[in-house]
mmCIF file of C-alpha atoms in Angstrom:
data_model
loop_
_atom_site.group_PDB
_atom_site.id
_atom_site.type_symbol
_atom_site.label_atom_id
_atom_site.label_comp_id
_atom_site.label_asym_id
_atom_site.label_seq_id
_atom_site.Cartn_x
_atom_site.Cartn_y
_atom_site.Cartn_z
ATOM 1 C CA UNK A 944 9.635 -18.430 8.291
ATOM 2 C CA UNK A 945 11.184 -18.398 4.857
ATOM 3 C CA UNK A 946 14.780 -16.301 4.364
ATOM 4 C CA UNK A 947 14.382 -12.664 4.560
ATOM 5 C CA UNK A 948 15.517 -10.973 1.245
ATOM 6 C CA UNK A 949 16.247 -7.452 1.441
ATOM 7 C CA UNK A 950 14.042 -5.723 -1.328
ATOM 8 C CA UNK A 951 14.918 -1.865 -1.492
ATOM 9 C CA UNK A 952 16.794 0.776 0.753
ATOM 10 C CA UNK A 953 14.805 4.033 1.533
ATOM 11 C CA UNK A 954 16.053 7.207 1.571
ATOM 12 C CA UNK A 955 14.492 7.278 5.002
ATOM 13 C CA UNK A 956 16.772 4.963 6.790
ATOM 14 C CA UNK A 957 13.861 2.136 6.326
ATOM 15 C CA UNK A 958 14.620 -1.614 5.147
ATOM 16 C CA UNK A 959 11.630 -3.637 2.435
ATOM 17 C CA UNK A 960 12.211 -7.030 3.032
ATOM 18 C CA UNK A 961 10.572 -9.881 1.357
ATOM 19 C CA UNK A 962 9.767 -13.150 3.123
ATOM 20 C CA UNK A 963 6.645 -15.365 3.472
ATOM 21 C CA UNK A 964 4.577 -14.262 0.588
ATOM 22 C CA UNK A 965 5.166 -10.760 2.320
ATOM 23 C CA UNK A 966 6.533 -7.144 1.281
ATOM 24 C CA UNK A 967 7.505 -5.935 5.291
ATOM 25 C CA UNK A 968 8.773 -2.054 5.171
ATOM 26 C CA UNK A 969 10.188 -1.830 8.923
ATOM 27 C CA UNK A 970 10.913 1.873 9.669
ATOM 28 C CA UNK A 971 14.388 3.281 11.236
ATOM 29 C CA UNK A 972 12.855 6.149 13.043
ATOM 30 C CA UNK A 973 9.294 7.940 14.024
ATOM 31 C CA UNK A 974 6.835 7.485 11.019
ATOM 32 C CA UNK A 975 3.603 9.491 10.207
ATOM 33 C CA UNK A 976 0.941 6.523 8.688
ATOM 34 C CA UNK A 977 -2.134 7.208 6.778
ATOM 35 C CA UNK A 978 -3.728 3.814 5.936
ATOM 36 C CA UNK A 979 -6.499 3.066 3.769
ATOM 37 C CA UNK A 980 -6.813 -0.673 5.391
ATOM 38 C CA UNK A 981 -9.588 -2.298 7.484
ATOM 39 C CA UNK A 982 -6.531 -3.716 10.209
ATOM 40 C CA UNK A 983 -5.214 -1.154 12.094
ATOM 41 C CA UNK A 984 -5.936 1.461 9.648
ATOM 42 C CA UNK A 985 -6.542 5.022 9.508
ATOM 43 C CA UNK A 986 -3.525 7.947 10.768
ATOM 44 C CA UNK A 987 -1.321 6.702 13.509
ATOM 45 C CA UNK A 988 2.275 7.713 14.677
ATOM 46 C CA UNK A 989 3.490 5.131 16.875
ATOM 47 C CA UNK A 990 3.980 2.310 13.898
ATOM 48 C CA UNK A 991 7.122 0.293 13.767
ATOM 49 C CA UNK A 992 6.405 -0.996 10.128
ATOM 50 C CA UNK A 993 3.881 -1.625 7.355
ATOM 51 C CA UNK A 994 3.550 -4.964 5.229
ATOM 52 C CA UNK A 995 2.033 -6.475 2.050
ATOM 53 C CA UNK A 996 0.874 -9.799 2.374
ATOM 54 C CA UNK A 997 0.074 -12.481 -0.605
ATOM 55 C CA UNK A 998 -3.065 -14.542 1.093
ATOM 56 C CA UNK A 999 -3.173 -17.070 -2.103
ATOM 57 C CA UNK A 1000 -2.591 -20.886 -1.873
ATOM 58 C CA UNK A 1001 -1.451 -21.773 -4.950
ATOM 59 C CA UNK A 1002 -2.149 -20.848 -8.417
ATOM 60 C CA UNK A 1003 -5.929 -20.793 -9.196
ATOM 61 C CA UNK A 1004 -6.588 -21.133 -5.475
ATOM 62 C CA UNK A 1005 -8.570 -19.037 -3.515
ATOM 63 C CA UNK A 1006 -7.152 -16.784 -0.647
ATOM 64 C CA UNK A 1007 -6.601 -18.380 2.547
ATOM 65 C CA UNK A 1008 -8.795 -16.871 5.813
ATOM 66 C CA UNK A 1009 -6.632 -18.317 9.153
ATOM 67 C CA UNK A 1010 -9.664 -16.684 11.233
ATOM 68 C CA UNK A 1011 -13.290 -16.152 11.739
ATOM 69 C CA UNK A 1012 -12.658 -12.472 10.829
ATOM 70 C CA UNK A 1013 -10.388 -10.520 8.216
ATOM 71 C CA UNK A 1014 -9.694 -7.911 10.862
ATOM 72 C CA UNK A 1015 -7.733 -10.959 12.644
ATOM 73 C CA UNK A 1016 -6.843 -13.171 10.365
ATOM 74 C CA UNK A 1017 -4.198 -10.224 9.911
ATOM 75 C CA UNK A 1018 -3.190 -10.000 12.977
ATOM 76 C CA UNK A 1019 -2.112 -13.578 12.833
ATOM 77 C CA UNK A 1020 -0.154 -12.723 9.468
ATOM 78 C CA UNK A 1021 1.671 -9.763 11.681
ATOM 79 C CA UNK A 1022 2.669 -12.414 14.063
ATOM 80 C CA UNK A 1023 3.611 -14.642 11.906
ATOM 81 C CA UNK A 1024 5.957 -12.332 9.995
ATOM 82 C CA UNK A 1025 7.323 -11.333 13.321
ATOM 83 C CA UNK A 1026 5.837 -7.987 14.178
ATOM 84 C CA UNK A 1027 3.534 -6.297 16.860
ATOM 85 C CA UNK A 1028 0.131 -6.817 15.652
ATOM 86 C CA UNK A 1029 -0.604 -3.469 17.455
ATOM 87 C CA UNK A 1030 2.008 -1.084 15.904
ATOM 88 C CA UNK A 1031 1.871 -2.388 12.677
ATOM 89 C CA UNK A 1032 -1.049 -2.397 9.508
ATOM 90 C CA UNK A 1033 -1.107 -4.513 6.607
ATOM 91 C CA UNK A 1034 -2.521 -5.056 3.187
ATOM 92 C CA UNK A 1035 -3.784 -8.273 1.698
ATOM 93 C CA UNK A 1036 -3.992 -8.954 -1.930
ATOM 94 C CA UNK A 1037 -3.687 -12.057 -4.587
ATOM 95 C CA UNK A 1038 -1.049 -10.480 -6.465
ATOM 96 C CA UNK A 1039 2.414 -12.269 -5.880
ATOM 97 C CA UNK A 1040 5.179 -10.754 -3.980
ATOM 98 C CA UNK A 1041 8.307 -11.386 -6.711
ATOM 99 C CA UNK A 1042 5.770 -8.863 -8.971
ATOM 100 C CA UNK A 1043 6.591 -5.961 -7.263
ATOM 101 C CA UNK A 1044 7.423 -2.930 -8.917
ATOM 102 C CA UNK A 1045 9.467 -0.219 -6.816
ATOM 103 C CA UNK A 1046 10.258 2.974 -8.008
ATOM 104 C CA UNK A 1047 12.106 6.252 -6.767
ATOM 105 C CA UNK A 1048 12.405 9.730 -7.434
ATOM 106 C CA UNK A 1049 14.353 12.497 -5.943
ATOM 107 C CA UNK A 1050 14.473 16.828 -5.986
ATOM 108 C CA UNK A 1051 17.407 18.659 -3.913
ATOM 109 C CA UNK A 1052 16.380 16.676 -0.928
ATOM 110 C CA UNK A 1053 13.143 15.650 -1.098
ATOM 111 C CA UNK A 1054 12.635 11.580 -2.286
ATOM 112 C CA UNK A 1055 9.681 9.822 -3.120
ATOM 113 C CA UNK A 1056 9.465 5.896 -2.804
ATOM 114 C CA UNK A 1057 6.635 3.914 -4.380
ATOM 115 C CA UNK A 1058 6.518 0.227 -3.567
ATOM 116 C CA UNK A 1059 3.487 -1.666 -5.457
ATOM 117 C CA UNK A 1060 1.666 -5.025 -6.213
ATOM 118 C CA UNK A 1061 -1.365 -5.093 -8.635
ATOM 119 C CA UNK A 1062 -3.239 -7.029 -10.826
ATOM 120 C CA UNK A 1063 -6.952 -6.061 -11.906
ATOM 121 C CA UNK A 1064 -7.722 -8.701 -14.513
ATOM 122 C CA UNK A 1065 -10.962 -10.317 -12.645
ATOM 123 C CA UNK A 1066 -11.396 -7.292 -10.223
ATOM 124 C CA UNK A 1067 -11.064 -3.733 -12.122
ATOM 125 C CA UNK A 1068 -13.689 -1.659 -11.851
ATOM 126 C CA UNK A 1069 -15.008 2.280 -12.574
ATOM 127 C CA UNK A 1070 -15.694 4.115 -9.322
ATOM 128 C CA UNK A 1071 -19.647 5.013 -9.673
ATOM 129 C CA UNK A 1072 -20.729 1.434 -11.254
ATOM 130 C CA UNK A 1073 -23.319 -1.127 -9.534
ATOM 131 C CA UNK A 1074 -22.069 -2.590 -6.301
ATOM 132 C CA UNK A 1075 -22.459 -6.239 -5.332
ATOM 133 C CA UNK A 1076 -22.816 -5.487 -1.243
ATOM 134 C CA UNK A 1077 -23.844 -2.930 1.565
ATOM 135 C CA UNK A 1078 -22.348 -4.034 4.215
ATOM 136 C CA UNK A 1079 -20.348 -6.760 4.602
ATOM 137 C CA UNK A 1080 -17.914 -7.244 7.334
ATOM 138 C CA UNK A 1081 -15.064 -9.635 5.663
ATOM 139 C CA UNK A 1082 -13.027 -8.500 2.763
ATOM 140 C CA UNK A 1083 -14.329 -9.816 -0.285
ATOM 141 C CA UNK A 1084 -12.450 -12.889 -1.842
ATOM 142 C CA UNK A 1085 -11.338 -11.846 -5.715
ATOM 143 C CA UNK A 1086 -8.402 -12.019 -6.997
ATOM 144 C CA UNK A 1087 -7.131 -8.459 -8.070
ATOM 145 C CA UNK A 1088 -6.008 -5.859 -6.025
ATOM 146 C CA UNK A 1089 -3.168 -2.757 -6.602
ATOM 147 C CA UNK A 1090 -1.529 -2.307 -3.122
ATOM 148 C CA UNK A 1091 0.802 0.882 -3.088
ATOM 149 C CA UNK A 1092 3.152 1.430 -0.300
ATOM 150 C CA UNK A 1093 4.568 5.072 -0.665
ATOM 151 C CA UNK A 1094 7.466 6.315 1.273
ATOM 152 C CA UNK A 1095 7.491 9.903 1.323
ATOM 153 C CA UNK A 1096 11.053 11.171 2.489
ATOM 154 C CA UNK A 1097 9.777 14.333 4.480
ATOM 155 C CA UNK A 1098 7.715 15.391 7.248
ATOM 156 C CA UNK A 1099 4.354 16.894 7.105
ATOM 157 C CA UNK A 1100 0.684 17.836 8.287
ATOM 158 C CA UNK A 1101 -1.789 15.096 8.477
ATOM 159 C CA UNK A 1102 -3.879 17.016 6.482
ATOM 160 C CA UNK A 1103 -0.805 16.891 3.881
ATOM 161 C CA UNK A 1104 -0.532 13.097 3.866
ATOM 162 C CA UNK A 1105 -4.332 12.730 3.338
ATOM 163 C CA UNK A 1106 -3.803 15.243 0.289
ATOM 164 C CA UNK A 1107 -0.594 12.529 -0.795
ATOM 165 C CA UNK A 1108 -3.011 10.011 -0.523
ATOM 166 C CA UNK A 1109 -5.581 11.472 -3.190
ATOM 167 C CA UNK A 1110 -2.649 12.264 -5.325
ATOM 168 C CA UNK A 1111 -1.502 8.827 -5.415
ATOM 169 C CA UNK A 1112 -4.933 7.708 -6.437
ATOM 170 C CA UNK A 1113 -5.124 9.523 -9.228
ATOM 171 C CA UNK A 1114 -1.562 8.368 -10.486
ATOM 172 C CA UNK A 1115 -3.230 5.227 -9.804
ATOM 173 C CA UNK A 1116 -6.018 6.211 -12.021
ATOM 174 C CA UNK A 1117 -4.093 7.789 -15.044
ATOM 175 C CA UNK A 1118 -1.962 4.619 -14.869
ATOM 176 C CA UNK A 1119 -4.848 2.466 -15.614
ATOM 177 C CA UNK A 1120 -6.629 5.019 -17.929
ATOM 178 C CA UNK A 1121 -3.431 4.878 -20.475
ATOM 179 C CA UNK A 1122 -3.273 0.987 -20.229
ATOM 180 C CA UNK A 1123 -7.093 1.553 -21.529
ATOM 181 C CA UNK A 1124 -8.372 -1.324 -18.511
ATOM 182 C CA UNK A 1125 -12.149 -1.687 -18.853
ATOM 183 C CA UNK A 1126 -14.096 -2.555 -16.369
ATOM 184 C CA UNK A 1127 -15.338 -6.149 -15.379
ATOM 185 C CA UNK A 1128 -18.485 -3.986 -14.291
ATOM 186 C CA UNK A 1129 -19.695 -1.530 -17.095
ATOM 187 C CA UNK A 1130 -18.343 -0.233 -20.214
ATOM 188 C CA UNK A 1131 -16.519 2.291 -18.779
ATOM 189 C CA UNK A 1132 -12.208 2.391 -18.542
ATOM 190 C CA UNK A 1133 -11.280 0.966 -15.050
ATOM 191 C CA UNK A 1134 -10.158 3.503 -12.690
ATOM 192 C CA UNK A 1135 -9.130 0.894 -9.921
ATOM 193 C CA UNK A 1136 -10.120 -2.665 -8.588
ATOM 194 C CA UNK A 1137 -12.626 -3.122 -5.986
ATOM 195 C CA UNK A 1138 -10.044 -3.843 -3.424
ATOM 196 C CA UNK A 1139 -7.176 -1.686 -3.811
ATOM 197 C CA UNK A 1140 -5.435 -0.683 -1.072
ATOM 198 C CA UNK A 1141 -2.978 2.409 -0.311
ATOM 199 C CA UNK A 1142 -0.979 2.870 2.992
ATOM 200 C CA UNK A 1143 0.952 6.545 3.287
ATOM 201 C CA UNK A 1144 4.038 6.525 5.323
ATOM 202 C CA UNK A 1145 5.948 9.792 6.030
ATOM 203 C CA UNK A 1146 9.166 10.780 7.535
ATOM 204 C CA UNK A 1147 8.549 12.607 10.662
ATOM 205 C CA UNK A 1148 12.314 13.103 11.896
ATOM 206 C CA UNK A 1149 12.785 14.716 8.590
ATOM 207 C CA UNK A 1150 14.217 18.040 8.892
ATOM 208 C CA UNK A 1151 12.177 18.838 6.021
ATOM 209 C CA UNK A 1152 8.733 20.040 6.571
ATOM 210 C CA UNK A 1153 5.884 20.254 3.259
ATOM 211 C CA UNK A 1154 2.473 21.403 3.330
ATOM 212 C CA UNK A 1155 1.522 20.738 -0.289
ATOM 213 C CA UNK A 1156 0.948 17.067 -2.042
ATOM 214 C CA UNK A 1157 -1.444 18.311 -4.923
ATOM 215 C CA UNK A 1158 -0.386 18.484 -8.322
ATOM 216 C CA UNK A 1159 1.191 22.269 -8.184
ATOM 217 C CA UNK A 1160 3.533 21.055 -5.539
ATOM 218 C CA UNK A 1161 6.933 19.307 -6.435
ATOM 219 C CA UNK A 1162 6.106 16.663 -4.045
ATOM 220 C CA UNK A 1163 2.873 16.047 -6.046
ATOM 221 C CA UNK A 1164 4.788 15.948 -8.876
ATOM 222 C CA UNK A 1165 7.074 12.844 -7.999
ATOM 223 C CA UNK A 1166 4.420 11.016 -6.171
ATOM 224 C CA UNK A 1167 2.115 11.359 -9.338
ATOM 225 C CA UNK A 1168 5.413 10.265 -11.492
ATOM 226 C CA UNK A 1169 6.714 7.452 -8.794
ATOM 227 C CA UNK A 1170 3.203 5.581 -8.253
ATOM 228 C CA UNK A 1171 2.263 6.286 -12.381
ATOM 229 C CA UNK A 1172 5.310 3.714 -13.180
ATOM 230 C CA UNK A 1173 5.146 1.701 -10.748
ATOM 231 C CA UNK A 1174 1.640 0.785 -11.235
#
């Protein structure tokens, strides 16, 4: 295991490192998780951290698969970067790891952390054009994926992280709309890659409580501005 090299402090008490072609966010406390991954994914509150992982080789090589499925080749990753497979879900992507772009933004006491990987120059796509597969059990293996990690410094309703997690897409979205990305798929602006990820992760010993992530609320507001400049 290569030298852990601590990335960013979070308002929440949590530590980013960066080791082993890995982004590892371990949390300091009880987290809400809303997690747009195949492993472990989904809303869970008995996590103990989140991680991005860099599956590449080598430059112009393809990912690397250390199992029959993708579902477990992740948990291997988990072990490997010393965490509880169980407690823990993960993002994989063929963006590097010294690319990351993390950003913060803060009202009275609210704060807003956006850590982010990306790259859709093979992969970006518009949401609506012609798929390539129905059903297909591994991940597919392209380069090009935007992986957000977003801290959100408060506690809140699940149904309140699911609305952070539509917000963030869209500051995904307008990102890529002003960078005028076409898609590798139609002639239409990119909106996203065909891989992206997102995982949600919010403070649930907070003594602040929110119950609005859209885009009249102030914590829409600096999740829209946080994940716009990152990505």
């Amino acid at each position: 295991m290569s030298k852990r090299v601590e990335l960013t402090r979070i308002s929440t008490g949590d530590i980013a490192y960066r080791y082993d072609k890995s982004i590892v966010v371990f949390f300091n406390g009880r987290r809400k998780v809303l997690s747009t991954s195949v492993y472990n994914g989904g809303y869970h509150e008995d996590f103990s951290a989140v991680f991005n992982h860099d599956g590449t080789r080598g430059a112009g090589m393809t990912c690397e698969l250390l199992a029959d499925t993708y579902v477990e080749h992740m948990r291997l990753i988990a072990k490997r970067l010393g965490l509880n497979p169980d407690t823990v879900t993960g993002m994989g992507t063929a963006a590097h790891m010294e690319n990351v772009s993390v950003k913060s933004l803060s009202y009275e006491d609210l704060t807003v952390t956006a850590i982010v990987t990306g790259g859709i120059e093979t992969n970006g796509g518009r949401v609506g054009d012609p798929a390539d597969y129905f059903k297909k059990l591994e991940k597919p293996d392209r380069p090009g994926t935007i992986n957000i990690i977003l801290v959100l410094d408060t506690d809140m309703p699940a149904g309140t992280l699911a609305r952070a997690l539509v917000t963030c897409t869209e500051a995904k979205t307008a990102a890529i709309q002003e960078l005028m990305e076409g898609s590798h798929y139609s002639n239409g602006l990119a909106t996203g890659s065909g891989t992206d990820q997102t995982m949600i992760v919010a403070n649930a010993d907070s003594e602040l409580y929110l119950d609005g992530a859209g885009k009249h609320s102030k914590l829409g507001e600096l999740i829209g501005k946080t994940v716009k400049n990152a990505v």
